[in-house]
């Protein structure tokens, strides 16, 4: 047996032993374990599963062990991921700090910032929110106007951030703020960590078309932030932000693995609800073809991900390809949602029918409309593919 | 595409050779000849000297052992240059049919000639205007075949035919007979891609032999799937070439005092096509490895590869014409040659609609 096979076997046995059967069911939103001082568990087993993973550092498998991470290399992390998928294990922890801030902090953070924040992220003790967009700065993010004014050993932050995910329950927020209003747009921005419990911060939830209000608008009114919360150099925040956006896009391309996983097997759904021919085919040939088109694209997207992974190992790799993943992944997610709604017919027209599975599907259909907007709209993605990937002029 | 060291070397050798011997001008030359020719003898001879028809086969069978992945890499290069040769008809399809539908004796006797390129064979399996997997009107009567086949690749220049038919029990059978056998009428014609296809009429034609493998229907399906995947690789090569040529034009052509590639309307269209192209490419690569891995899901792979490359080749060829503006509709530009090739490829062994339908059936709905 190779070393990798041995590792796989060890992982498999460990997961079998530590992942309770209840934690191998597809995750639903209400049962997700979100990090933070207000962490809540839907059951004792959910808590046990979280704690087992946390104590092995497998909430952040590839992060260094000195900061509490799992210390796995990419190959091992992949084995862990594959084995978790094989067994159907739920993600043990949900947090923007885990997905986005952590990798950027490991890259750009000071030693003090790493030792302060990384272990607490791994252990799910702080819930992080993201403070990027503003009412006047969406796709044109670099035009943001939230100000951080130098005041000795502090910054005084004033302004407002929007689409801050669950800022109302977050412990910390990572923000892009303007530190030099006279510099060209991207040159006057800094990356700042702000304690949400600071004086001068208020939040207001935003009601969404899905009937939920995951996002907030967050207001900063002369908030004092210690200068050692600056990540990277002063006015170099755009570099940190770009690195972080990469992680966000990668994440959104594989959204299915982290958003609630109701397995909407399209084929099963269609077969159980719609008329079939004697040959066992969907009688609605138009829908049947469009389903085939979506399923082919979804399979192809999996192959493309495999290819990128294999290409990174062997150096046979077109760097333009990963730029396509967010665009394709979110498009196919929405296509699947639309097909599902079409299959449900009248049953797909309510978010409050009282049938949880149905309501969830319909809410997700509406919620997922945000996927082609957040983290860089599809149109911005196409700009990036065309210019950075294909070399077309600005 | 992830290739090993040897496969990469093969790819660059083939690319160099094709650049020299089979650039697009070679296709124009072939197309403009008075008589519909299937290929240039010198090009085919060169490909045979390189060992191209034996690339995929394992070494113990007398091949070069590069696998389907190696052959796929070669087909992508051929697709980029629209190289016309009997690689698909003979080296890929006919060889697969003999290997998968014949018995061991037949394989030992017939394969070496196809692998060396000394013989060229072609499979006659299409009837009517749209591909159907099962022959409907070609009939076996004792040792004779009667019926009509369409879109038979390279038949006017091949040595022998492998013809699919139904026997009296309705079972699939495959007869081998020389192209000049009595009762066989081959009418070659040129399609718009400049290549030669033929209509084959069989009237009580006496076959030389029937392929005698144990599972002819299963074997034939597999041969078709393998060939469809290889054609998809060629179509991928053509699509990539179209994308690159169009990108180059967008960076060079100026209107309103700027490069037209600065226009967002065009950037978004080409970026979107690029996404589709990479999805199709990933499907072709995994289909090629599915051949090498002897996968049970080969039909699904083949249908996905063919449908996605078919759609993107057609789409990109239309976009390429449009983005080249007036030049796009001139014969002087090569774009039109790809446009026409894409339409011909779509009709070979099932168009996108056929393969989407088959994919759905394979997925059980």
XYZ file of C-alpha atoms in Angstrom:
759
model
C 0.000 0.000 0.000
C 1.273 3.470 -0.837
C 1.506 6.181 1.766
C -1.528 7.823 0.227
C -3.562 4.618 0.432
C -2.588 4.269 4.065
C -3.668 7.819 4.737
C -6.948 7.193 2.971
C -7.568 4.134 5.062
C -6.776 5.994 8.242
C -9.072 8.877 7.278
C -11.854 6.499 6.358
C -11.659 4.654 9.643
C -11.483 7.865 11.616
C -14.499 9.331 9.853
C -16.473 6.124 10.290
C -15.698 6.263 13.989
C -16.315 9.957 14.568
C -19.056 11.030 12.173
C -22.446 10.091 13.683
C -24.996 8.740 11.229
C -27.171 11.822 11.750
C -24.276 13.950 10.488
C -24.120 11.996 7.247
C -27.482 13.293 6.060
C -27.621 16.116 3.541
C -27.262 19.362 5.446
C -30.183 21.768 5.709
C -29.719 25.440 6.372
C -31.197 25.458 9.879
C -28.711 22.828 10.985
C -25.537 24.435 9.661
C -22.987 25.113 12.366
C -21.962 28.733 12.068
C -18.902 29.834 14.005
C -18.895 32.495 16.658
C -19.742 33.477 20.179
C -23.372 32.612 19.399
C -22.612 29.171 17.981
C -25.584 26.808 18.227
C -25.947 23.097 17.596
C -29.051 21.342 16.380
C -28.194 18.231 18.396
C -25.606 16.641 20.680
C -24.349 14.601 17.732
C -23.866 17.717 15.625
C -21.797 19.164 18.449
C -19.751 15.988 18.816
C -19.003 15.906 15.094
C -17.927 19.544 15.109
C -15.691 19.060 18.127
C -14.045 15.946 16.734
C -13.176 17.730 13.498
C -12.125 20.883 15.324
C -9.756 19.000 17.614
C -8.030 17.372 14.652
C -7.714 20.745 12.950
C -9.778 19.371 10.076
C -12.126 22.328 10.071
C -9.178 23.919 8.205
C -7.353 20.868 6.853
C -4.514 22.585 4.981
C -3.691 25.307 7.505
C -0.445 24.981 9.498
C -0.650 22.995 12.734
C 1.114 25.783 14.653
C -2.086 27.813 14.254
C -4.351 24.860 14.996
C -4.916 23.762 11.399
C -4.761 20.212 10.083
C -1.357 20.611 8.417
C -2.368 18.427 5.457
C -0.846 18.864 2.014
C -3.185 19.401 -0.958
C -3.103 15.741 -1.850
C -4.099 14.673 1.664
C -6.747 17.381 1.907
C -8.221 16.048 -1.276
C -8.324 12.548 0.136
C -10.122 13.892 3.200
C -12.591 15.753 1.013
C -13.211 12.678 -1.133
C -13.753 10.486 1.891
C -16.133 13.016 3.442
C -18.121 13.127 0.224
C -18.097 9.347 -0.010
C -19.536 9.017 3.470
C -21.842 12.030 3.053
C -20.325 13.880 6.023
C -21.733 17.322 6.667
C -19.313 20.261 6.658
C -18.347 20.623 10.332
C -18.144 24.411 10.339
C -19.424 27.402 8.398
C -17.648 30.743 8.489
C -16.421 33.443 6.157
C -13.251 33.578 8.223
C -12.623 29.938 7.424
C -13.334 30.275 3.714
C -11.925 33.684 2.897
C -10.119 35.633 5.586
C -7.950 32.778 6.865
C -6.105 32.081 3.582
C -5.519 35.818 3.065
C -4.343 36.292 6.647
C -1.913 33.382 6.373
C -0.538 35.121 3.303
C -0.505 38.771 4.341
C -1.102 38.907 8.104
C 1.426 39.805 10.769
C 2.560 37.084 13.158
C 0.477 38.660 15.911
C -2.615 38.699 13.673
C -2.110 35.070 12.762
C -1.676 33.900 16.340
C -4.650 35.987 17.481
C -7.159 35.127 14.789
C -6.276 31.912 12.963
C -6.646 29.483 15.899
C -9.968 31.051 16.827
C -11.195 30.656 13.245
C -10.136 26.998 13.170
C -11.910 26.425 16.485
C -15.039 28.208 15.318
C -14.879 30.742 18.125
C -15.334 33.875 16.031
C -17.834 34.517 13.314
C -16.541 36.757 10.561
C -18.429 38.998 8.169
C -17.142 40.565 4.983
C -17.201 44.338 4.525
C -16.473 44.982 0.866
C -19.440 46.327 -1.093
C -21.057 49.658 -0.362
C -24.322 51.135 -1.623
C -22.271 53.139 -4.139
C -19.561 50.535 -4.784
C -20.745 47.216 -6.210
C -19.042 45.906 -9.333
C -16.917 49.046 -9.182
C -15.637 47.988 -5.778
C -12.557 50.208 -5.912
C -14.725 53.326 -5.714
C -15.585 52.552 -2.069
C -15.801 55.552 0.259
C -15.810 54.198 3.833
C -13.055 56.290 5.395
C -10.389 55.321 7.910
C -8.748 58.441 9.263
C -5.384 58.299 11.046
C -5.704 59.160 14.739
C -2.367 58.203 16.298
C -2.440 54.518 17.248
C -6.030 54.167 15.957
C -8.037 54.646 12.808
C -11.399 56.359 13.004
C -13.730 54.530 10.598
C -16.902 56.097 9.181
C -19.153 54.906 6.366
C -21.398 52.003 5.457
C -20.976 48.488 4.080
C -23.669 46.442 2.387
C -24.277 42.713 1.760
C -22.433 41.968 4.979
C -23.513 38.384 5.581
C -25.194 38.059 8.980
C -23.323 41.058 10.324
C -26.002 41.240 13.017
C -24.550 38.129 14.663
C -20.900 38.440 13.572
C -18.042 38.926 16.048
C -15.591 40.475 13.635
C -15.643 41.981 10.165
C -12.873 42.335 7.605
C -13.218 45.577 5.697
C -11.848 47.498 2.786
C -11.528 51.142 3.796
C -10.194 54.245 2.121
C -7.044 55.501 3.810
C -5.855 57.871 1.082
C -8.686 59.754 -0.650
C -6.251 61.572 -2.942
C -4.543 58.506 -4.410
C -5.857 56.729 -7.539
C -8.841 54.544 -6.640
C -7.069 51.235 -6.032
C -4.005 52.758 -4.399
C -5.755 54.404 -1.468
C -7.437 51.338 0.017
C -6.428 49.408 3.133
C -7.577 46.107 4.639
C -8.783 46.370 8.216
C -10.061 43.924 10.837
C -12.798 45.425 12.989
C -14.343 44.060 16.181
C -18.118 44.101 15.685
C -18.604 44.782 19.373
C -16.912 48.213 18.999
C -18.848 51.346 19.810
C -20.395 53.096 16.799
C -21.376 50.002 14.781
C -25.014 49.311 13.935
C -26.518 46.740 11.586
C -29.783 46.493 9.689
C -30.899 43.233 8.058
C -32.043 43.363 4.422
C -35.095 41.332 3.427
C -34.401 39.253 0.302
C -36.624 37.824 -2.442
C -36.143 34.392 -0.889
C -37.957 35.582 2.227
C -34.736 35.431 4.218
C -32.464 38.200 5.427
C -28.968 36.800 5.494
C -27.449 40.064 4.454
C -27.192 43.291 6.363
C -26.227 46.853 5.874
C -23.619 47.820 8.463
C -23.037 51.403 9.566
C -19.787 52.716 11.036
C -20.025 55.966 12.974
C -16.561 57.104 14.053
C -15.506 53.631 15.120
C -12.059 53.444 16.772
C -9.931 50.603 15.365
C -6.418 49.839 16.673
C -3.772 50.254 13.984
C -2.346 46.794 14.533
C -5.574 45.504 12.937
C -4.282 46.670 9.572
C -3.548 43.652 7.323
C -0.721 44.163 4.839
C 0.774 47.584 4.323
C -1.116 50.870 4.459
C -2.829 51.587 1.119
C -2.040 48.047 -0.102
C -5.457 46.629 0.757
C -6.416 46.010 -2.861
C -3.749 43.297 -3.128
C -5.136 41.524 -0.079
C -8.669 41.911 -1.413
C -7.767 40.374 -4.742
C -6.239 37.349 -3.066
C -9.315 36.979 -0.934
C -11.687 37.339 -3.871
C -9.966 34.411 -5.518
C -10.968 32.253 -2.575
C -14.503 33.596 -2.682
C -14.857 32.767 -6.366
C -13.405 29.326 -5.961
C -15.880 28.800 -3.197
C -18.845 29.993 -5.203
C -17.943 27.761 -8.124
C -18.411 24.793 -5.823
C -21.286 26.359 -3.934
C -23.122 23.110 -3.723
C -20.640 21.677 -1.280
C -21.325 24.370 1.281
C -24.815 25.700 0.776
C -27.463 23.466 2.091
C -27.395 20.239 0.285
C -30.857 19.108 -0.490
C -30.063 16.610 -3.103
C -32.403 17.752 -5.818
C -31.773 14.831 -8.079
C -33.373 16.434 -11.107
C -33.892 13.117 -12.832
C -35.582 11.504 -9.825
C -37.698 14.585 -9.256
C -38.865 14.608 -12.873
C -39.540 10.885 -12.978
C -41.572 10.969 -9.787
C -43.726 13.904 -10.885
C -44.080 13.981 -14.656
C -45.635 11.723 -17.301
C -43.294 9.172 -18.865
C -43.567 7.373 -22.198
C -43.752 3.588 -22.511
C -40.052 3.610 -23.279
C -39.437 5.209 -19.876
C -38.588 8.621 -21.276
C -39.893 11.938 -20.069
C -42.897 12.710 -22.252
C -41.950 16.406 -22.266
C -39.163 16.158 -24.844
C -38.265 19.827 -24.630
C -37.667 19.649 -20.892
C -35.870 16.345 -21.384
C -33.375 17.910 -23.773
C -32.760 20.922 -21.568
C -32.159 18.620 -18.612
C -29.644 16.661 -20.672
C -27.879 19.883 -21.588
C -27.627 20.927 -17.945
C -26.505 17.498 -16.745
C -23.828 17.369 -19.429
C -22.526 20.789 -18.422
C -22.539 19.794 -14.760
C -20.532 16.629 -15.502
C -18.192 18.629 -17.694
C -17.659 21.128 -14.883
C -16.604 18.272 -12.610
C -14.179 17.081 -15.273
C -12.847 20.616 -15.626
C -12.188 20.802 -11.889
C -10.372 17.457 -12.045
C -8.353 18.711 -14.963
C -7.278 21.825 -13.105
C -6.256 19.718 -10.157
C -4.317 17.269 -12.346
C -2.864 20.118 -14.372
C -1.547 21.852 -11.285
C 0.319 18.704 -10.337
C 1.897 18.146 -13.738
C 2.322 21.751 -14.834
C 0.108 21.205 -17.897
C -2.284 23.911 -17.178
C -3.827 26.910 -18.884
C -4.053 29.600 -16.187
C -7.127 31.070 -17.911
C -9.234 28.011 -17.091
C -9.840 28.615 -13.357
C -11.183 32.060 -14.229
C -14.148 30.347 -15.883
C -15.278 28.315 -12.881
C -17.342 30.899 -11.014
C -19.160 31.951 -14.152
C -19.973 28.398 -15.174
C -20.724 27.042 -11.711
C -23.230 29.734 -10.779
C -24.873 29.616 -14.192
C -25.427 25.876 -13.929
C -26.703 26.184 -10.369
C -29.344 28.622 -11.578
C -30.153 26.489 -14.570
C -30.749 23.572 -12.255
C -32.966 25.715 -10.009
C -35.060 26.793 -12.984
C -35.448 23.215 -14.214
C -36.484 22.139 -10.747
C -39.105 24.875 -10.518
C -40.433 23.896 -13.922
C -40.698 20.256 -12.852
C -42.575 21.232 -9.680
C -45.193 23.211 -11.613
C -47.811 24.662 -9.285
C -46.040 23.053 -6.315
C -43.076 25.306 -7.032
C -44.961 28.528 -6.570
C -44.947 28.866 -2.786
C -42.223 29.456 -0.221
C -44.611 28.972 2.657
C -46.519 25.800 1.828
C -45.481 24.251 5.124
C -43.764 21.397 3.296
C -40.143 22.004 4.309
C -38.480 20.237 1.372
C -40.561 22.088 -1.190
C -40.272 25.460 0.523
C -36.534 25.072 0.741
C -36.197 24.276 -2.957
C -38.218 27.322 -3.925
C -36.380 29.596 -1.511
C -33.081 28.393 -2.897
C -34.247 29.141 -6.401
C -34.736 32.751 -5.348
C -31.696 32.877 -3.065
C -29.339 31.525 -5.723
C -30.086 34.472 -7.963
C -27.479 36.204 -5.803
C -24.782 33.777 -6.925
C -24.293 35.416 -10.309
C -24.038 38.793 -8.548
C -22.035 38.264 -5.365
C -18.275 37.849 -5.486
C -18.063 39.609 -8.837
C -21.052 39.513 -11.177
C -21.074 37.186 -14.159
C -20.444 40.212 -16.358
C -17.350 41.104 -14.335
C -16.240 37.472 -14.617
C -16.569 37.650 -18.405
C -14.511 40.860 -18.401
C -11.807 39.090 -16.429
C -11.856 36.016 -18.665
C -11.646 38.162 -21.794
C -8.913 40.481 -20.551
C -6.805 38.495 -18.149
C -7.500 35.050 -19.595
C -7.699 35.661 -23.316
C -5.500 38.760 -23.485
C -8.002 41.133 -25.080
C -7.227 44.839 -24.577
C -8.971 46.965 -21.922
C -5.093 17.842 -21.608
C -2.783 15.906 -19.358
C -0.310 13.829 -21.326
C 2.713 11.804 -20.335
C 6.177 12.557 -21.666
C 5.889 10.216 -24.682
C 2.429 11.456 -25.620
C 3.657 15.045 -25.522
C 6.534 14.185 -27.808
C 4.115 12.435 -30.153
C 1.897 15.493 -30.219
C 4.699 17.846 -31.176
C 6.066 15.442 -33.800
C 2.630 15.162 -35.375
C 2.077 18.914 -35.196
C 5.395 19.565 -36.963
C 4.605 17.006 -39.618
C 1.108 18.354 -40.251
C 2.359 21.928 -40.397
C 4.740 20.836 -43.105
C 2.669 18.345 -45.063
C -0.955 19.079 -44.321
C -1.565 22.755 -43.658
C -4.949 24.155 -44.594
C -3.702 24.888 -48.126
C -3.486 21.137 -48.606
C -7.204 20.872 -47.970
C -7.887 23.676 -50.432
C -5.811 21.800 -53.011
C -7.808 18.638 -52.397
C -11.087 20.499 -52.508
C -10.309 22.235 -55.801
C -9.372 19.085 -57.668
C -11.724 18.091 -60.376
C -12.282 14.622 -59.004
C -13.437 14.063 -55.441
C -10.367 12.664 -53.744
C -10.375 11.328 -50.222
C -6.813 12.236 -49.349
C -3.422 13.142 -50.776
C -1.420 9.923 -51.176
C 1.823 11.607 -50.103
C 0.272 12.894 -46.878
C -1.168 9.511 -46.003
C 2.135 7.835 -46.743
C 3.895 10.297 -44.447
C 1.378 9.699 -41.659
C 1.856 5.942 -42.054
C 5.631 6.330 -41.851
C 5.110 8.203 -38.589
C 3.013 5.263 -37.442
C -0.146 7.343 -37.039
C -2.616 4.522 -37.805
C -0.992 2.399 -35.076
C -0.714 5.083 -32.397
C -3.464 3.845 -30.098
C -2.906 0.098 -30.233
C -0.863 -1.616 -27.533
C 2.665 -2.682 -28.410
C 1.945 -6.402 -28.009
C -0.660 -6.006 -30.762
C 1.881 -4.359 -33.029
C 0.875 -0.806 -32.185
C 2.816 2.102 -30.742
C 1.105 1.976 -27.350
C 0.142 5.621 -26.916
C -3.446 4.706 -26.084
C -6.598 6.597 -26.938
C -5.187 9.676 -25.204
C -2.273 9.687 -27.660
C -4.557 9.202 -30.639
C -6.856 11.922 -29.304
C -3.936 14.352 -29.103
C -3.177 13.521 -32.708
C -6.793 14.070 -33.781
C -6.870 17.464 -32.079
C -3.836 18.487 -34.132
C -5.473 17.147 -37.306
C -8.631 19.094 -36.460
C -6.699 22.336 -36.065
C -5.398 21.997 -39.629
C -8.435 20.329 -41.199
C -6.107 17.549 -42.357
C -7.903 15.080 -44.611
C -6.783 11.465 -44.250
C -8.341 8.059 -43.633
C -7.344 8.189 -39.958
C -10.948 8.322 -38.779
C -12.474 5.999 -41.368
C -9.804 3.317 -41.398
C -7.255 3.664 -38.607
C -9.893 4.401 -35.970
C -13.332 3.158 -37.022
C -12.533 0.142 -39.214
C -9.810 -1.046 -36.851
C -12.161 -0.776 -33.877
C -14.903 -2.685 -35.691
C -12.532 -5.503 -36.598
C -11.044 -5.625 -33.100
C -14.411 -5.536 -31.331
C -16.698 -7.391 -33.752
C -14.334 -9.879 -35.410
C -12.875 -13.037 -33.904
C -9.189 -13.397 -33.029
C -8.241 -14.933 -36.386
C -9.887 -12.106 -38.272
C -8.196 -9.555 -36.060
C -4.767 -11.134 -36.575
C -5.280 -11.256 -40.313
C -6.809 -7.827 -40.958
C -5.411 -5.480 -38.308
C -1.749 -5.390 -39.425
C -2.680 -4.035 -42.851
C -4.806 -1.282 -41.307
C -2.171 -0.476 -38.715
C 0.583 -0.106 -41.304
C -1.735 1.801 -43.616
C -1.124 -0.666 -46.409
C -4.870 -1.263 -46.477
C -7.597 1.294 -46.069
C -11.027 0.167 -44.971
C -14.190 2.089 -44.226
C -17.350 1.281 -42.305
C -20.686 1.720 -44.054
C -23.284 2.099 -41.335
C -25.271 5.237 -42.028
C -28.563 5.135 -43.949
C -30.796 7.983 -45.052
C -30.300 11.617 -44.090
C -29.877 11.158 -40.332
C -27.769 8.698 -38.444
C -29.541 5.758 -36.853
C -27.550 3.332 -34.728
C -29.203 0.244 -36.207
C -29.404 -0.517 -39.914
C -33.023 -0.625 -41.015
C -32.974 -1.488 -44.683
C -29.666 -3.193 -45.396
C -30.331 -6.968 -45.412
C -28.292 -10.107 -45.260
C -29.460 -13.005 -47.374
C -27.187 -16.035 -46.979
C -23.790 -14.648 -48.035
C -25.170 -11.666 -49.881
C -25.891 -8.094 -48.898
C -28.412 -5.689 -50.337
C -29.167 -2.129 -49.369
C -28.045 1.452 -49.576
C -25.581 3.294 -47.343
C -24.954 7.029 -47.183
C -22.115 9.234 -45.995
C -19.539 6.450 -46.232
C -16.202 8.113 -45.553
C -13.434 7.734 -48.127
C -15.166 4.788 -49.829
C -14.091 5.897 -53.314
C -10.459 5.403 -52.383
C -10.626 2.528 -49.882
C -9.737 -1.133 -50.382
C -12.628 -2.732 -48.594
C -15.909 -2.027 -46.853
C -17.350 -3.194 -43.551
C -21.112 -3.052 -44.003
C -23.680 -3.274 -41.215
C -26.887 -5.155 -41.969
C -29.693 -7.175 -40.425
C -29.926 -10.904 -40.866
C -33.210 -12.806 -41.191
C -33.622 -12.817 -37.407
C -33.125 -9.100 -37.215
C -29.688 -9.444 -35.598
C -26.855 -7.107 -36.472
C -24.213 -8.545 -38.766
C -21.197 -6.991 -40.447
C -19.964 -8.120 -43.830
C -16.554 -7.445 -45.298
C -16.271 -7.022 -49.035
C -13.880 -5.415 -51.498
C -14.875 -2.048 -52.858
C -14.786 -3.472 -56.388
C -16.801 -6.600 -55.603
C -19.635 -7.543 -57.934
C -22.939 -5.946 -56.946
C -21.254 -2.985 -55.204
C -21.690 0.473 -56.702
C -19.788 3.265 -55.038
C -20.699 6.810 -56.000
C -18.206 9.232 -54.500
C -19.092 12.850 -54.038
C -17.633 15.816 -52.311
C -19.334 17.422 -49.360
C -18.849 21.084 -48.592
C -15.921 20.339 -46.291
C -13.940 19.398 -49.408
C -13.680 15.743 -48.492
C -14.926 12.653 -50.198
C -17.953 10.688 -49.089
C -19.814 8.036 -50.989
C -23.191 6.494 -51.418
C -22.819 2.727 -51.530
C -25.437 0.595 -53.311
C -25.362 -3.117 -52.677
C -27.403 -5.484 -54.831
C -26.918 -9.133 -53.932
C -23.262 -8.347 -53.285
C -21.276 -11.418 -52.221
C -19.338 -10.774 -49.027
C -15.816 -12.092 -48.514
C -16.565 -12.873 -44.888
C -18.781 -12.004 -41.936
C -17.219 -10.670 -38.797
C -17.505 -13.473 -36.296
C -16.988 -12.005 -32.867
C -19.235 -13.286 -30.108
C -20.991 -10.039 -29.294
C -21.306 -8.098 -32.491
C -23.948 -5.616 -31.349
C -22.104 -4.759 -28.132
C -18.792 -4.586 -29.945
C -20.166 -2.386 -32.686
C -21.640 0.034 -30.164
C -18.268 0.290 -28.484
C -16.498 0.837 -31.803
C -18.974 3.594 -32.633
C -18.468 5.216 -29.243
C -14.682 5.134 -29.570
C -14.884 6.631 -33.055
C -17.349 9.285 -31.957
C -14.965 10.319 -29.188
C -12.045 10.531 -31.635
C -14.126 12.640 -33.997
C -15.010 14.847 -31.030
C -11.280 15.331 -30.462
C -10.932 16.464 -34.054
C -13.904 18.831 -33.579
C -12.284 20.195 -30.434
C -9.116 20.945 -32.397
C -11.154 22.813 -34.998
C -12.985 24.783 -32.308
C -9.718 25.780 -30.601
C -8.297 26.958 -33.895
C -11.406 29.077 -34.515
C -11.165 30.655 -31.081
C -7.483 31.499 -31.517
C -7.909 32.903 -35.002
C -10.835 35.036 -33.885
C -8.955 36.309 -30.827
C -6.052 37.284 -33.056
C -8.393 39.144 -35.388
C -10.050 41.011 -32.496
C -6.603 42.185 -31.413
C -5.603 43.313 -34.856
C -8.662 44.796 -36.561
C -9.359 48.472 -35.879
C -12.619 50.386 -36.241
C -13.651 53.699 -34.686
C -9.896 54.172 -34.077
C -9.657 51.286 -31.592
C -9.076 47.548 -31.712
C -12.449 45.882 -31.996
C -11.315 43.547 -29.194
C -11.832 46.421 -26.744
C -15.606 46.252 -27.277
C -17.314 44.634 -24.320
C -20.073 43.157 -26.461
C -17.465 41.139 -28.341
C -15.376 40.371 -25.248
C -18.348 38.834 -23.485
C -19.336 36.723 -26.466
C -15.871 35.332 -26.936
C -15.359 34.792 -23.185
C -18.611 32.866 -22.994
C -17.639 30.741 -25.982
C -14.308 30.075 -24.300
C -16.104 28.745 -21.206
C -18.147 26.389 -23.362
C -15.046 25.324 -25.232
C -13.244 24.376 -22.014
C -16.269 22.380 -20.841
C -16.303 20.528 -24.145
C -12.539 20.003 -23.922
C -12.765 18.566 -20.414
C -15.471 16.196 -21.693
C -13.315 15.032 -24.583
C -10.296 14.408 -22.358
C -12.261 12.403 -19.846
C -13.920 10.464 -22.684
C -10.479 9.607 -24.080
C -9.351 8.335 -20.689
C -12.596 6.390 -20.460
C -11.538 4.494 -23.613
C -8.141 3.755 -22.107
C -9.745 2.673 -18.835
C -12.225 0.426 -20.667
C -15.027 2.257 -18.857
C -18.558 0.879 -18.615
C -19.900 4.395 -19.129
C -18.303 4.869 -22.525
C -21.582 5.587 -24.320
C -22.443 8.351 -21.901
C -18.970 9.825 -22.327
C -19.242 9.615 -26.103
C -22.631 11.316 -26.197
C -21.527 14.119 -23.916
C -18.298 14.700 -25.837
C -20.030 14.694 -29.214
C -22.966 16.891 -28.169
C -20.806 19.485 -26.420
C -18.142 19.659 -29.130
C -20.865 19.679 -31.787
C -22.606 22.624 -30.162
C -19.458 24.647 -29.550
C -17.904 23.942 -32.959
C -21.092 25.121 -34.641
C -21.431 28.142 -32.353
C -17.800 29.216 -32.593
C -17.796 28.843 -36.358
C -20.792 31.183 -36.574
C -19.221 33.631 -34.132
C -15.922 33.491 -35.991
C -17.577 34.400 -39.278
C -19.497 37.231 -37.631
C -16.509 38.650 -35.780
C -14.366 38.553 -38.915
C -16.978 40.790 -40.510
C -16.981 40.944 -44.306
C -13.761 38.969 -44.432
C -15.542 36.123 -42.655
C -17.696 35.366 -45.662
C -14.827 35.335 -48.171
C -13.350 32.090 -49.391
C -9.936 33.651 -48.982
C -10.255 33.337 -45.202
C -9.974 29.841 -43.761
C -12.838 30.481 -41.336
C -15.380 29.270 -43.891
C -13.574 25.941 -44.187
C -14.021 25.341 -40.463
C -17.641 26.463 -40.674
C -18.328 23.821 -43.286
C -16.315 21.114 -41.552
C -18.263 21.670 -38.346
C -21.562 21.005 -40.108
C -20.295 17.828 -41.710
C -18.870 16.554 -38.420
C -22.202 17.177 -36.737
C -23.906 14.736 -39.095
C -21.404 11.950 -38.555
C -22.663 9.268 -36.126
C -25.358 11.381 -34.602
C -25.768 15.131 -34.265
C -26.136 16.998 -30.971
C -29.864 16.331 -30.753
C -29.291 12.604 -31.261
C -26.676 12.502 -28.518
C -28.699 14.544 -26.038
C -31.565 12.136 -26.558
C -29.258 9.168 -26.075
C -27.651 10.740 -23.002
C -31.090 11.188 -21.419
C -31.976 7.572 -22.163
C -28.679 6.385 -20.673
C -29.424 8.423 -17.549
C -32.703 6.601 -17.277
C -35.263 9.253 -18.161
